[in-house]
Coordinates of C-alpha atoms in Angstrom, one line a residue:
Chain E
M1 CA -6.1 -27.9 9.2
L2 CA -6.4 -24.3 9.7
R3 CA -9.8 -22.8 8.7
L4 CA -10.7 -19.2 8.9
T5 CA -14.3 -18.1 8.7
S6 CA -15.1 -14.9 6.7
S7 CA -16.1 -12.8 9.7
R8 CA -12.7 -13.2 11.3
L9 CA -11.1 -12.6 8.1
G10 CA -12.9 -9.3 7.9
S11 CA -11.6 -8.2 11.2
L12 CA -8.1 -9.4 10.3
L13 CA -8.0 -7.3 7.2
A14 CA -9.6 -4.2 8.8
G15 CA -6.5 -3.4 10.7
R16 CA -4.0 -3.1 7.8
P17 CA -2.2 0.1 8.3
T18 CA -0.9 1.1 4.8
A19 CA -2.5 0.9 1.5
A20 CA 0.7 -0.6 0.0
L21 CA 0.3 -3.7 2.1
T22 CA -3.5 -4.2 1.7
F23 CA -4.2 -7.3 -0.1
S24 CA -7.2 -9.5 -0.7
I25 CA -6.8 -13.1 0.1
K26 CA -8.3 -15.6 -2.2
G27 CA -7.8 -19.1 -1.0
R28 CA -9.8 -22.1 -2.0
A29 CA -12.6 -19.7 -2.9
A30 CA -10.5 -18.7 -5.8
S31 CA -10.9 -22.0 -7.4
Q32 CA -14.5 -21.2 -7.8
Q33 CA -13.4 -17.8 -9.3
S34 CA -15.4 -15.6 -6.8
H35 CA -14.3 -12.3 -5.5
E36 CA -16.0 -12.7 -2.2
V37 CA -14.7 -14.9 0.7
S38 CA -18.0 -16.8 0.9
E39 CA -16.7 -19.9 2.6
A40 CA -14.2 -20.9 5.2
L41 CA -10.6 -20.4 3.8
D42 CA -8.1 -23.2 4.3
M43 CA -5.0 -21.2 5.5
S44 CA -2.8 -24.2 5.6
R45 CA -2.5 -24.4 1.8
P46 CA -0.9 -22.0 -0.6
M47 CA -3.0 -18.8 -1.1
Y48 CA -3.4 -16.3 -3.7
Y49 CA -2.8 -12.7 -2.9
D50 CA -2.4 -9.4 -4.7
R51 CA 0.5 -7.5 -3.0
V52 CA 2.7 -4.8 -4.5
D53 CA 5.7 -5.9 -2.4
M54 CA 5.3 -9.7 -3.4
P55 CA 4.6 -9.9 -7.1
L56 CA 4.3 -13.6 -7.6
P57 CA 1.8 -15.3 -5.3
D58 CA 2.1 -18.9 -4.2
K59 CA -0.6 -20.1 -6.5
P60 CA -2.2 -18.7 -9.8
Y61 CA -5.5 -16.9 -9.5
K62 CA -7.4 -19.4 -11.5
D63 CA -6.3 -23.0 -11.3
V64 CA -9.5 -24.6 -12.7
L65 CA -9.2 -24.0 -16.3
S66 CA -11.7 -24.4 -19.1
E67 CA -11.0 -26.2 -22.2
A68 CA -10.2 -23.0 -24.1
E69 CA -8.0 -21.7 -21.3
Q70 CA -6.1 -25.1 -21.2
K71 CA -5.5 -24.7 -25.0
L72 CA -4.2 -21.2 -24.4
K73 CA -1.8 -22.6 -21.8
Q74 CA -0.5 -25.2 -24.3
K75 CA 0.1 -22.2 -26.8
E76 CA 2.0 -20.4 -24.1
K77 CA 4.6 -23.2 -24.4
G78 CA 5.5 -22.1 -27.8
P79 CA 7.0 -18.7 -29.0
W80 CA 5.2 -15.8 -27.2
S81 CA 5.3 -13.6 -30.3
Q82 CA 2.7 -15.8 -31.8
L83 CA 0.2 -14.8 -29.1
T84 CA -2.1 -12.0 -29.7
N85 CA -2.4 -9.2 -27.2
E86 CA -5.8 -10.5 -26.1
E87 CA -4.4 -13.9 -25.5
K88 CA -1.5 -12.4 -23.5
V89 CA -4.0 -10.4 -21.4
A90 CA -6.0 -13.5 -20.9
L91 CA -2.9 -15.5 -19.7
Y92 CA -2.2 -12.6 -17.3
R93 CA -5.7 -12.7 -15.9
L94 CA -5.6 -16.4 -15.5
K95 CA -2.6 -16.0 -13.2
F96 CA -3.4 -12.8 -11.4
C97 CA -6.5 -11.0 -10.2
Q98 CA -5.6 -7.4 -10.1
S99 CA -2.8 -5.7 -12.0
Y100 CA -0.5 -3.3 -10.2
S101 CA -2.4 -0.3 -11.3
E102 CA -5.7 -1.8 -10.1
M103 CA -4.1 -2.6 -6.8
R104 CA -2.8 1.0 -6.4
A105 CA -6.0 2.6 -7.6
P106 CA -7.4 4.9 -5.0
S107 CA -10.9 4.2 -3.6
A108 CA -13.6 6.6 -2.7
E109 CA -13.9 5.3 0.8
W110 CA -12.7 8.4 2.4
K111 CA -15.9 10.0 1.3
T112 CA -18.1 7.5 3.0
V113 CA -16.0 7.8 6.1
L114 CA -16.2 11.5 6.2
G115 CA -19.8 11.5 5.4
G116 CA -20.4 8.9 8.2
V117 CA -18.5 11.0 10.7
L118 CA -20.4 14.3 10.0
F119 CA -23.7 12.4 9.9
F120 CA -23.2 11.1 13.4
L121 CA -21.9 14.4 14.6
G122 CA -25.1 16.0 13.3
F123 CA -27.2 13.3 15.0
T124 CA -25.3 14.0 18.3
G125 CA -26.2 17.6 17.9
L126 CA -29.9 16.8 17.6
V127 CA -29.7 14.5 20.7
V128 CA -28.1 17.4 22.7
W129 CA -30.8 19.8 21.5
W130 CA -33.5 17.5 22.6
Q131 CA -31.9 17.1 25.9
R132 CA -31.7 20.9 26.5
I133 CA -35.5 21.0 25.9
Y134 CA -36.7 17.9 27.7
V135 CA -34.1 16.9 30.2
Y136 CA -32.3 19.9 31.7
P137 CA -33.6 21.3 34.9
P138 CA -34.8 24.9 35.2
R139 CA -32.1 27.5 35.1
P140 CA -30.8 28.4 38.5
R141 CA -32.1 31.8 40.2
T142 CA -28.5 32.6 41.1
L143 CA -27.4 33.1 37.4
E144 CA -30.0 35.9 36.7
D145 CA -28.5 39.3 36.1
D146 CA -30.3 41.0 39.0
W147 CA -29.2 38.3 41.3
K148 CA -25.6 38.5 40.1
A149 CA -25.6 42.4 40.6
M150 CA -26.8 42.0 44.2
Q151 CA -24.1 39.4 44.7
L152 CA -21.4 41.6 43.3
Q153 CA -22.6 44.6 45.5
R154 CA -22.4 42.3 48.6
M155 CA -19.0 41.1 47.7
L156 CA -17.8 44.8 47.3
D157 CA -19.5 45.7 50.6
M158 CA -17.6 42.8 52.3
R159 CA -14.3 44.1 50.8
I160 CA -13.6 40.7 49.0
N161 CA -9.8 40.5 48.0
P162 CA -9.2 44.2 48.8
V163 CA -5.5 44.1 48.2
E164 CA -5.0 42.7 44.8
G165 CA -8.4 41.2 43.8
L166 CA -11.9 42.3 43.2
S167 CA -12.4 45.2 45.8
A168 CA -9.0 46.5 45.0
K169 CA -10.2 47.2 41.4
W170 CA -13.4 49.0 42.7
D171 CA -13.2 52.8 43.3
Y172 CA -15.3 53.2 46.4
D173 CA -15.2 57.0 46.2
K174 CA -16.5 57.3 42.7
G175 CA -18.7 54.2 42.8
Q176 CA -17.3 52.6 39.6
W177 CA -14.5 50.3 38.4
K178 CA -11.1 51.8 38.5
Chain Q
M1 CA 21.6 6.7 -0.6
L2 CA 23.1 10.3 -0.2
R3 CA 25.9 9.4 -2.7
A4 CA 23.3 8.6 -5.3
L5 CA 21.6 11.8 -4.6
S6 CA 24.6 13.9 -5.1
R7 CA 25.5 12.0 -8.3
L8 CA 21.9 12.9 -9.5
S9 CA 22.5 16.6 -9.5
T10 CA 25.7 16.4 -11.5
S11 CA 25.5 13.5 -13.9
G12 CA 23.4 13.1 -16.9
F13 CA 20.3 10.9 -17.4
R14 CA 21.9 7.6 -18.4
S15 CA 24.6 7.4 -15.8
V16 CA 22.1 8.6 -13.2
A17 CA 19.8 5.9 -14.1
R18 CA 22.6 3.4 -14.1
T19 CA 23.8 4.4 -10.7
R20 CA 20.4 4.4 -9.2
T21 CA 19.2 1.0 -10.5
G22 CA 20.9 -1.7 -8.5
Y23 CA 22.2 0.8 -6.0
S24 CA 22.1 -0.7 -2.5
A25 CA 23.5 0.4 0.7
P26 CA 26.2 -2.3 1.7
L27 CA 23.8 -5.3 1.8
A28 CA 21.2 -2.8 3.0
S29 CA 19.5 -3.8 6.3
R30 CA 22.3 -5.8 7.9
C31 CA 24.1 -3.6 10.2
Y32 CA 27.4 -5.4 10.8
S33 CA 30.5 -3.6 11.4
H34 CA 32.6 -6.7 10.7
G35 CA 32.3 -8.9 7.7
K36 CA 32.9 -8.1 4.1
V37 CA 30.7 -5.6 2.3
E38 CA 29.3 -7.0 -1.0
T39 CA 29.8 -4.8 -3.9
E40 CA 27.0 -3.8 -6.3
E41 CA 28.6 -6.0 -9.0
E42 CA 28.8 -9.0 -6.7
F43 CA 25.2 -8.6 -5.7
D44 CA 24.1 -8.2 -9.3
S45 CA 26.1 -11.3 -10.6
R46 CA 24.8 -13.3 -7.6
W47 CA 21.2 -12.7 -8.6
V48 CA 21.9 -13.2 -12.5
T49 CA 23.4 -16.6 -11.6
Y50 CA 20.4 -17.4 -9.5
F51 CA 17.9 -16.7 -12.3
S52 CA 20.2 -18.3 -14.9
K53 CA 19.9 -21.8 -13.4
P54 CA 18.8 -23.9 -16.5
D55 CA 16.3 -26.1 -14.6
I56 CA 15.1 -23.3 -12.2
D57 CA 11.6 -24.3 -11.0
A58 CA 8.6 -22.2 -10.5
W59 CA 8.9 -21.9 -6.7
E60 CA 12.6 -20.7 -7.0
L61 CA 11.4 -18.1 -9.6
R62 CA 8.6 -16.8 -7.3
K63 CA 11.0 -16.9 -4.2
G64 CA 13.7 -15.0 -6.0
M65 CA 11.4 -12.3 -7.4
N66 CA 9.6 -11.8 -4.1
T67 CA 13.0 -11.5 -2.3
L68 CA 14.4 -9.2 -4.9
I69 CA 11.4 -6.9 -4.8
G70 CA 11.7 -6.9 -1.1
Y71 CA 15.1 -5.1 -1.3
D72 CA 15.4 -1.4 -1.2
L73 CA 16.6 -1.0 -4.7
V74 CA 15.4 -1.4 -8.3
P75 CA 17.0 -4.6 -9.9
E76 CA 19.6 -3.9 -12.7
P77 CA 18.3 -4.7 -16.2
K78 CA 20.7 -7.7 -16.4
I79 CA 19.1 -9.3 -13.3
L80 CA 15.6 -8.7 -14.9
D81 CA 16.8 -10.1 -18.2
S82 CA 17.9 -13.3 -16.5
A83 CA 14.5 -13.5 -14.6
L84 CA 12.5 -13.0 -17.9
R85 CA 14.5 -15.8 -19.5
A86 CA 13.7 -18.0 -16.5
C87 CA 10.1 -17.2 -17.1
R88 CA 10.5 -18.4 -20.7
R89 CA 12.0 -21.6 -19.6
L90 CA 9.0 -22.1 -17.3
N91 CA 6.5 -21.0 -20.1
D92 CA 5.1 -18.3 -17.8
L93 CA 4.3 -15.2 -19.7
A94 CA 2.0 -13.8 -17.0
S95 CA 4.9 -13.7 -14.5
A96 CA 7.1 -12.0 -17.0
I97 CA 4.6 -9.2 -17.4
R98 CA 4.1 -9.1 -13.6
I99 CA 7.9 -8.7 -13.1
L100 CA 7.8 -5.6 -15.4
E101 CA 4.9 -4.2 -13.4
A102 CA 6.8 -4.8 -10.2
V103 CA 9.8 -2.9 -11.5
K104 CA 7.7 0.1 -12.4
D105 CA 6.1 0.1 -9.1
K106 CA 9.5 -0.4 -7.3
A107 CA 10.8 2.9 -8.9
G108 CA 8.1 4.8 -7.0
P109 CA 8.3 8.5 -7.8
H110 CA 11.4 8.3 -9.9
K111 CA 9.6 8.1 -13.1
E112 CA 12.7 7.9 -15.3
I113 CA 13.9 4.5 -14.1
Y114 CA 11.2 2.4 -15.7
P115 CA 11.5 3.7 -19.2
Y116 CA 15.3 3.2 -19.0
V117 CA 14.9 -0.4 -17.9
I118 CA 12.5 -1.1 -20.7
Q119 CA 14.9 0.5 -23.2
E120 CA 17.7 -1.7 -21.9
L121 CA 15.5 -4.8 -22.0
K122 CA 13.9 -4.1 -25.5
P123 CA 16.0 -6.6 -27.2
T124 CA 15.1 -9.4 -24.8
L125 CA 11.5 -8.4 -24.9
T126 CA 11.4 -8.6 -28.6
E127 CA 13.3 -11.8 -28.6
L128 CA 11.2 -13.5 -26.2
G129 CA 7.9 -11.8 -27.4
I130 CA 7.1 -10.3 -24.1
S131 CA 4.8 -7.4 -24.3
T132 CA 5.1 -4.5 -21.7
P133 CA 2.0 -3.8 -19.5
E134 CA 1.5 -0.6 -21.4
E135 CA 1.3 -2.3 -24.7
L136 CA -1.3 -4.6 -23.3
G137 CA -3.3 -1.9 -21.7
I138 CA -3.2 -3.2 -18.2
D139 CA -1.3 -0.3 -16.7

């Protein structure tokens, strides 16, 4: 007997790549007519699924029928033109959970995802700001402007890269960059 | 596929829809260079025969439909007619409506295919008393 707990089911479904193949599995839980997988699914028995590429699942969505529903099923054996539109919809909903348009309907999940991403980026920014105040060591003396000026002067005095580099670009007669 | 597209640009609506529904590359996904290529007519009649079995059972109907929808084509109205009659023999109105929904979904961006199919199936739909998803408001 194959059993699948709802936590593993969640991670199984999380990786589905395309919307067209996303489906919700309703196994034995469907017989209790719930939309949540609230108990271990028996994967060894026929399961219900809503898939756009497989229109007729292995079992109907609702297989425990009330009295009225059973009467409706009896009426289905006669001419269908005698069924009202409401009865036809009821028969459809007995057999299927979501219609095709409901399966295809877009969700607003992307807003949640984008919002979550931006929120955590912002949080990271706050963390970096705090770090700059409380964690970073003092700024090195060698990065001050006066130190850098003295450093540059020393490099020019030493004639660093006199052919094609630094000192080659300095005009020693005029005391300025070429 | 390309043949169908060039026909699209030159033919009228009806013939376009007729060439596109049921059009399949020579038995689609099988790439054999030997072996006979099945014509569209043979494909259609094979499926019509499948669904016309008088004592078809529910499993065969489900298997047939799921397989048919798996192909890279929109089934011809005559195949769908046969499938709808099979639903009638099985006293299964819900599956009949589901089949119509699946056809509409199968047509994808080609919005002219589904109305054509419904138009072709209208006599059968009225005869058997099947309402379209639009009539029932579940579209």
